[in-house]
Short mmCIF file of C-alpha atoms in Angstrom, two decimals:
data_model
loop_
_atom_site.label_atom_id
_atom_site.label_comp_id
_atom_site.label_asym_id
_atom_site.label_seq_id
_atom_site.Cartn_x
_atom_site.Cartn_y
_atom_site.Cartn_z
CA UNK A 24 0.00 0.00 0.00
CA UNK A 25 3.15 2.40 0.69
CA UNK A 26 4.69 2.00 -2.54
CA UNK A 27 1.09 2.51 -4.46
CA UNK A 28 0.99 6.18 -2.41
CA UNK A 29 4.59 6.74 -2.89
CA UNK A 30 3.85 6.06 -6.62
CA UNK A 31 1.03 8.42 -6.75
CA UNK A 32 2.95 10.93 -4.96
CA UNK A 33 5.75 10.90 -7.42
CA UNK A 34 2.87 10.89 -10.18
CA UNK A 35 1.35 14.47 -8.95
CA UNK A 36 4.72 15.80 -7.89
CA UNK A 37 5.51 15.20 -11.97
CA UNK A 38 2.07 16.68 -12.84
CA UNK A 39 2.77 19.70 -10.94
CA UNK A 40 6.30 20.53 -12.15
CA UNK A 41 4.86 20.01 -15.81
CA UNK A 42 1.93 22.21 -14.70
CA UNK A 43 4.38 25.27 -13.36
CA UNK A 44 7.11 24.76 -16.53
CA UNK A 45 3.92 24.95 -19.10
CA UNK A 46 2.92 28.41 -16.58
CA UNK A 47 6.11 29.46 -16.38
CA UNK A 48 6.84 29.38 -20.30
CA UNK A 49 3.80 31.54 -21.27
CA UNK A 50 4.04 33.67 -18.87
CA UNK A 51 7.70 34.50 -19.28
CA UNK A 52 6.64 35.02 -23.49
CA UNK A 53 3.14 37.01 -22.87
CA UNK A 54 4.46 39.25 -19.93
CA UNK A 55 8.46 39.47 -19.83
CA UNK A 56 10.70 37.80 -17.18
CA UNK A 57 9.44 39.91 -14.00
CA UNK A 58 6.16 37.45 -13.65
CA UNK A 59 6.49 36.80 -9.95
CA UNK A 60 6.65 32.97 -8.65
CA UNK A 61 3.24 33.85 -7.34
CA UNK A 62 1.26 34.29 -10.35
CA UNK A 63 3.05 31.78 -11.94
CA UNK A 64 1.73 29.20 -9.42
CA UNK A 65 -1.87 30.74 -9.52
CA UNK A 66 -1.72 29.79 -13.40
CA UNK A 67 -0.58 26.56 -12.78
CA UNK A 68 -3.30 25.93 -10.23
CA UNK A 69 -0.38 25.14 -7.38
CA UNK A 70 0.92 26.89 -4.59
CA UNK A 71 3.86 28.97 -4.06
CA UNK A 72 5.31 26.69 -2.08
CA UNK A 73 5.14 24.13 -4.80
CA UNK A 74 6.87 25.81 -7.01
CA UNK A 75 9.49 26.41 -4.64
CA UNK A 76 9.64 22.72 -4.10
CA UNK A 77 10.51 22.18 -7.72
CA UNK A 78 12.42 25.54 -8.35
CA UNK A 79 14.22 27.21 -5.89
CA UNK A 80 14.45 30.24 -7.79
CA UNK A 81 13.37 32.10 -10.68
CA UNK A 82 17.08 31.45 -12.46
CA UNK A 83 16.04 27.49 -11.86
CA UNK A 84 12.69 27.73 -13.27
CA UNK A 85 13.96 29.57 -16.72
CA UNK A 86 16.47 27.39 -16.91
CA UNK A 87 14.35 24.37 -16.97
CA UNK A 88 11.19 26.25 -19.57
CA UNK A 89 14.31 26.78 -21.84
CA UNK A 90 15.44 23.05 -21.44
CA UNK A 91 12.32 21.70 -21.50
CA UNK A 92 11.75 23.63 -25.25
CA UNK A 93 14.92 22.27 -26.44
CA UNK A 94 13.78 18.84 -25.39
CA UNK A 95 10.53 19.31 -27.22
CA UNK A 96 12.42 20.72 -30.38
CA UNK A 97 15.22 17.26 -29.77
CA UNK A 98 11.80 15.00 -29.47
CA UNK A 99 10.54 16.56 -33.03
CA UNK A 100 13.59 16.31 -34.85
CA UNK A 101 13.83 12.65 -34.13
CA UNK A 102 10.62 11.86 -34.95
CA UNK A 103 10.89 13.98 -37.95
CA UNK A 104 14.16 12.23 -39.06
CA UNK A 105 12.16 8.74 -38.64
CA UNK A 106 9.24 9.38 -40.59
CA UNK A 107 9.89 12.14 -43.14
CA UNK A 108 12.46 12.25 -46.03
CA UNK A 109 16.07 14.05 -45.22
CA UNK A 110 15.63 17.63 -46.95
CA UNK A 111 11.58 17.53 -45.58
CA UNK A 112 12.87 16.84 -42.17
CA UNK A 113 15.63 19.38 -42.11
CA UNK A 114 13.32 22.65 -43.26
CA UNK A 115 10.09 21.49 -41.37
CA UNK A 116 12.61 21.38 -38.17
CA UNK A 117 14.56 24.45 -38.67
CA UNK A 118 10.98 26.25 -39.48
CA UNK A 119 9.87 25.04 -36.39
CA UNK A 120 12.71 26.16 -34.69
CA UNK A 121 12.31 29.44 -35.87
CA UNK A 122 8.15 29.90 -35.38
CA UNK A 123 8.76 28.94 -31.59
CA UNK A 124 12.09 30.01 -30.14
CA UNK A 125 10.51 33.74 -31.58
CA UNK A 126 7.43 33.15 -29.26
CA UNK A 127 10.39 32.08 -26.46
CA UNK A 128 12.69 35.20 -26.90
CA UNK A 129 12.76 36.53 -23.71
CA UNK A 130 13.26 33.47 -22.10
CA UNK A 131 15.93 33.00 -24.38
CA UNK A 132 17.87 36.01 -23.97
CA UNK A 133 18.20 35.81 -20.94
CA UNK A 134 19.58 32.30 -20.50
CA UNK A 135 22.08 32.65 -23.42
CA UNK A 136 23.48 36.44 -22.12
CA UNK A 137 23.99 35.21 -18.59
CA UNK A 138 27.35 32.57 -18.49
CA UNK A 139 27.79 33.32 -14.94
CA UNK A 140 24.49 30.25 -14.34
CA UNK A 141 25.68 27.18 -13.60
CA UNK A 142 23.58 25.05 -15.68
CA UNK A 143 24.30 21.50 -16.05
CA UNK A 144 20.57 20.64 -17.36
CA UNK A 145 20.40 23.27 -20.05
CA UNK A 146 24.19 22.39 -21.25
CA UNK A 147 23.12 18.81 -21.35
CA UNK A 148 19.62 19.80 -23.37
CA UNK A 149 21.63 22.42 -25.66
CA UNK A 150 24.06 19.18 -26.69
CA UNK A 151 21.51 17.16 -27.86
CA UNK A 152 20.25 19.33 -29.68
CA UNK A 153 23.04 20.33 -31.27
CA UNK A 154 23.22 16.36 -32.32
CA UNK A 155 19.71 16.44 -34.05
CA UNK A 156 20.47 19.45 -35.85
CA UNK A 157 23.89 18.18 -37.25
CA UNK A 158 22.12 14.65 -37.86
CA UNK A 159 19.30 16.69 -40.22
CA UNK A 160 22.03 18.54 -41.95
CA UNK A 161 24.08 16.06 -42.98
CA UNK A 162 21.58 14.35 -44.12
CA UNK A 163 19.78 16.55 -46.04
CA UNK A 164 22.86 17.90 -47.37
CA UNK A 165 23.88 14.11 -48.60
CA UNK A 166 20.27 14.19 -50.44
CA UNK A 167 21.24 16.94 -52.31
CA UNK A 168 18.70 19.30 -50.40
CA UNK A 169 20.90 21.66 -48.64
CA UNK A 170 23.86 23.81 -49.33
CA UNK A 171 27.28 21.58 -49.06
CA UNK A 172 29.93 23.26 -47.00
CA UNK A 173 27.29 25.15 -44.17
CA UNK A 174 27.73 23.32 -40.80
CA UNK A 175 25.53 23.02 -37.73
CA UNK A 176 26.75 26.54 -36.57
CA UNK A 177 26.20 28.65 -39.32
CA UNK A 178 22.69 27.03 -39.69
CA UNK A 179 21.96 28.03 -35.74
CA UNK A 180 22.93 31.70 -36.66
CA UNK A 181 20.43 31.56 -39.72
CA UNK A 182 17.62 30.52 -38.00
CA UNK A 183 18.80 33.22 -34.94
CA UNK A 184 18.76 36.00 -37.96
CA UNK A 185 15.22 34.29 -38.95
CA UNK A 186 14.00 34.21 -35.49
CA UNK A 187 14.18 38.50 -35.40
CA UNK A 188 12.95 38.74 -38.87
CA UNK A 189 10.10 37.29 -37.73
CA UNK A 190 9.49 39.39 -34.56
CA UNK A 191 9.99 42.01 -36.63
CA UNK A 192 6.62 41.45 -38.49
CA UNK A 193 3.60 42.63 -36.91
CA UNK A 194 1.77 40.62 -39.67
CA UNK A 195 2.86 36.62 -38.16
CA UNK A 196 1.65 35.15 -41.32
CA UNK A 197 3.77 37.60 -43.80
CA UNK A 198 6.85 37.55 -41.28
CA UNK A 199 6.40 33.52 -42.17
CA UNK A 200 6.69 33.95 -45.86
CA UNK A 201 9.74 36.34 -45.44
CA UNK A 202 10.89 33.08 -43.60
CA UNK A 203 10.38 30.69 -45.69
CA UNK A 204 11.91 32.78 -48.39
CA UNK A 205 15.12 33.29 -46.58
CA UNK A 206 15.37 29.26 -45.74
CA UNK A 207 15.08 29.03 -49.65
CA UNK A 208 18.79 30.22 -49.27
CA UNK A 209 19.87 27.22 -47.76
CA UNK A 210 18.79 25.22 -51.18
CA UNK A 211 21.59 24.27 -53.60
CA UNK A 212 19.85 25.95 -56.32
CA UNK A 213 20.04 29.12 -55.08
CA UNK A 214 23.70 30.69 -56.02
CA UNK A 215 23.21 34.65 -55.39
CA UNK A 216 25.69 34.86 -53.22
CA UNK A 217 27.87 33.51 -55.36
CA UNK A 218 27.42 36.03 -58.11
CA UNK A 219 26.94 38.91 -56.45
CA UNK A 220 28.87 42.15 -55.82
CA UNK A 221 28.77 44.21 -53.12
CA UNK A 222 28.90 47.81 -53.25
CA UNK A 223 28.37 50.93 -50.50
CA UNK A 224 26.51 47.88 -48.56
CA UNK A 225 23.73 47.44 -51.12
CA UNK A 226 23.37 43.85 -52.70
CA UNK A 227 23.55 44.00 -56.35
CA UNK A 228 23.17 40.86 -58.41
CA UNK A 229 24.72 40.73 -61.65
CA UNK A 230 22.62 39.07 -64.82
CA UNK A 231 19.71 37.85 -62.20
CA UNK A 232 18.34 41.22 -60.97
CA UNK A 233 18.28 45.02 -60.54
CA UNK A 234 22.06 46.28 -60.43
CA UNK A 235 20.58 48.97 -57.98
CA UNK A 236 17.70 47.67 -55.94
CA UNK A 237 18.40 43.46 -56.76
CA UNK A 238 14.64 43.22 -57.65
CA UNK A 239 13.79 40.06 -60.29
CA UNK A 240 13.82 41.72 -63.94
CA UNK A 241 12.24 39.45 -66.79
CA UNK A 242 14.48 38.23 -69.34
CA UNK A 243 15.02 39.98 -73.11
CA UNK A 244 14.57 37.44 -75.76
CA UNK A 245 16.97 39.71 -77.80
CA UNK A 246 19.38 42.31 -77.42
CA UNK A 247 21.46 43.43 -74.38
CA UNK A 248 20.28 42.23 -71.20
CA UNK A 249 18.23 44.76 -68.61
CA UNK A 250 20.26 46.07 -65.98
CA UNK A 251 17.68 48.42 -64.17
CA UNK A 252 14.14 47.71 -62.80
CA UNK A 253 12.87 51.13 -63.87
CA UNK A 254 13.91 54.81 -64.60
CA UNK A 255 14.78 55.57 -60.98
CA UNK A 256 17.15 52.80 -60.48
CA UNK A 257 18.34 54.08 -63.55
CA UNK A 258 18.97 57.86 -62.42
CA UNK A 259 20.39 56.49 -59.16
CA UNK A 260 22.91 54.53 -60.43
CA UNK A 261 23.98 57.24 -63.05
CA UNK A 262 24.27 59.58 -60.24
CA UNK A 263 26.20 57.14 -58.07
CA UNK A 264 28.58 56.86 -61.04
CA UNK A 265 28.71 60.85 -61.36
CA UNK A 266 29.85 61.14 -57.61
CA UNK A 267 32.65 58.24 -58.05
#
């Protein structure tokens, strides 16, 4: 009979520190990271002292919301990796990287700007993901999906760059399409930065867009190829040309 309340005990005490993280994690993304313990535990239906049990402070409790998203991201991946093809896997992950870590910023930014934490459960979480990404990389890239030569790293700091064009966008569903337009980069097929030139810090593409602006300009079937958009692109570049 002990062991059957010890088991149940164990059971709620694991219900309750699922409750508080799930609490914790929206209120630290609706309202900031100055929630206090107390209205966390009033939206997890606990008490304060439960919380406490679980997390004896608030530098505990984001610590664990921010491991326990990386877990859900590592659980994803691998079932992603099992039951969709490699280049499928590798963009529905990273997109899904990006849609929720933006939704987790705060919680984020704090974690990653403090080093002074010691914190063994988030280092542990932050590995394995780390293995999932560089296990759908390299094996989308071996497909032939995905850019040969980018490594686990420089895909993190794309989807970080992703992640803030996203905030960025009032509109959620057009900050998505900017998105999935900038993981189109990541595709073999694309090779603009390859061709381009860079000039005064504006991207100009030679023989695929606007020398001026970079917008898409539609293909002569004779003569010289465009090399403006329009008149003003025109006049802008003549007059950058005047003042060189």
């Amino acid at each position: 009979m002990t062991a059957v309340i010890d088991g149940g005990d164990r059971a709620d005490a694991r219900r309750n520190r699922a409750k508080v993280l799930s609490a914790a994690g929206a209120a630290f993304a609706e309202h900031g990271l100055d929630v206090p313990l107390g209205d966390i535990a009033r939206r997890a239906g606990v008490g304060t002292g439960t919380v406490y049990r679980h997390f004896p402070s608030k530098q505990a409790l984001l610590e664990a919301v921010h491991a326990q998203h990386l877990n859900d991201l590592i659980a994803s991946g691998e079932r992603r990796m099992a039951r969709s093809a490699p280049t499928e896997a590798f963009f529905g992950f990273l997109l899904e990287v990006v849609e929720t870590s933006q939704r987790r910023g705060p919680v984020c930014d704090l974690v990653t700007a403090d080093p002074s934490w010691p914190r063994p459960v988030l280092t542990a979480a932050v590995q394995r993901f780390r293995q999932v990404l560089t296990a759908l990389l390299h094996a989308a890239q071996r497909a032939g999906g995905v850019r040969p030569g980018l490594g686990p790293e420089d895909v993190a700091a794309f989807a970080v760059g992703c992640t803030a064009m996203l905030a960025a966008r009032r509109d959620r569903q057009a900050g998505l399409a900017l998105v999935r337009l900038a993981l189109d980069g990541l595709r073999p097929s694309t090779s603009v930065t390859e061709q381009a030139s860079f000039r005064d810090g504006v991207h100009r593409t030679i023989g695929a867009g606007c020398e001026e602006c970079g917008a898409a300009l539609a293909p002569r079937p004779t003569g010289r190829p465009l090399r403006y958009c329009g008149a003003t692109c025109r006049q802008r570049a003549r007059r950058r040309r005047l003042a060189d």
